Coordinates of C-alpha atoms in Angstrom, one line a residue:
X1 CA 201.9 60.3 -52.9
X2 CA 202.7 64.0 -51.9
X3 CA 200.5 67.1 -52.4
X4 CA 201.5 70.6 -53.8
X5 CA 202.7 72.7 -51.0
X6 CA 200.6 75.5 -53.0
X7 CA 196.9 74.4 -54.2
X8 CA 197.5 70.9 -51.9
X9 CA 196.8 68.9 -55.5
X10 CA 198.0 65.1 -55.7
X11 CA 201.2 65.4 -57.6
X12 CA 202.0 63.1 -60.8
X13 CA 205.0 61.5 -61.8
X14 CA 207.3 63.4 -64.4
X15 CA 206.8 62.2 -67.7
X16 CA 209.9 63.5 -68.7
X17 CA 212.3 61.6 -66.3
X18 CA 209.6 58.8 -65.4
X19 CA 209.4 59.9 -62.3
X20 CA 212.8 60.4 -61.0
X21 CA 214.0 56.8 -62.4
X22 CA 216.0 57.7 -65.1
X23 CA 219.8 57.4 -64.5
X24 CA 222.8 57.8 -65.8
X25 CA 225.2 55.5 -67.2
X26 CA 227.1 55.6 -63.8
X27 CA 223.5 54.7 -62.0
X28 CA 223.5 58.4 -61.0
X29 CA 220.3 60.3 -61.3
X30 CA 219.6 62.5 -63.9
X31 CA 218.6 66.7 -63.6
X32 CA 215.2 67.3 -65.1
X33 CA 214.3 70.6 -65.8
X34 CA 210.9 70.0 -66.0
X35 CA 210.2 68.9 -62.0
X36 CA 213.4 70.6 -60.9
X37 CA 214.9 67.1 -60.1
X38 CA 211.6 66.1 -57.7
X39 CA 210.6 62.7 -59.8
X40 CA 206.9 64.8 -59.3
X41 CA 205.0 67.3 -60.8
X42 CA 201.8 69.4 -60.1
X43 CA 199.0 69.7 -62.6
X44 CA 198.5 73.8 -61.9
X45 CA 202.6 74.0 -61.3
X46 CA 204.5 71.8 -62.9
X47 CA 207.9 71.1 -61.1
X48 CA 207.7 74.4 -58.8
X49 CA 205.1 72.9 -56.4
X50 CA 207.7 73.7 -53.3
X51 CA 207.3 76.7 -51.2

């Protein structure tokens, strides 16, 4: 598993797109606003733990 690039915590899968798994029904993936289409999140950041 990856680390923010900002407070170096362990990031979580999305809840919201389960990670990055969710697709579409052409097997494409689908955006997620909440991780900014990264399947992870960060506990202090949420999906803007990218430099």
């Amino acid at each position: 598993m990856s680390d923010c690039e900002k407070c170096y915590r362990t990031l979580q899968d999305c809840q919201a797109c389960n990670g990055g798994r969710n697709r579409g029904i052409a097997g494409t993936r689908l955006t997620c606003s909440k991780c900014n289409t990264t399947g992870q999140v960060c506990s202090e950041h949420g999906g803007h733990w990218k430099r």
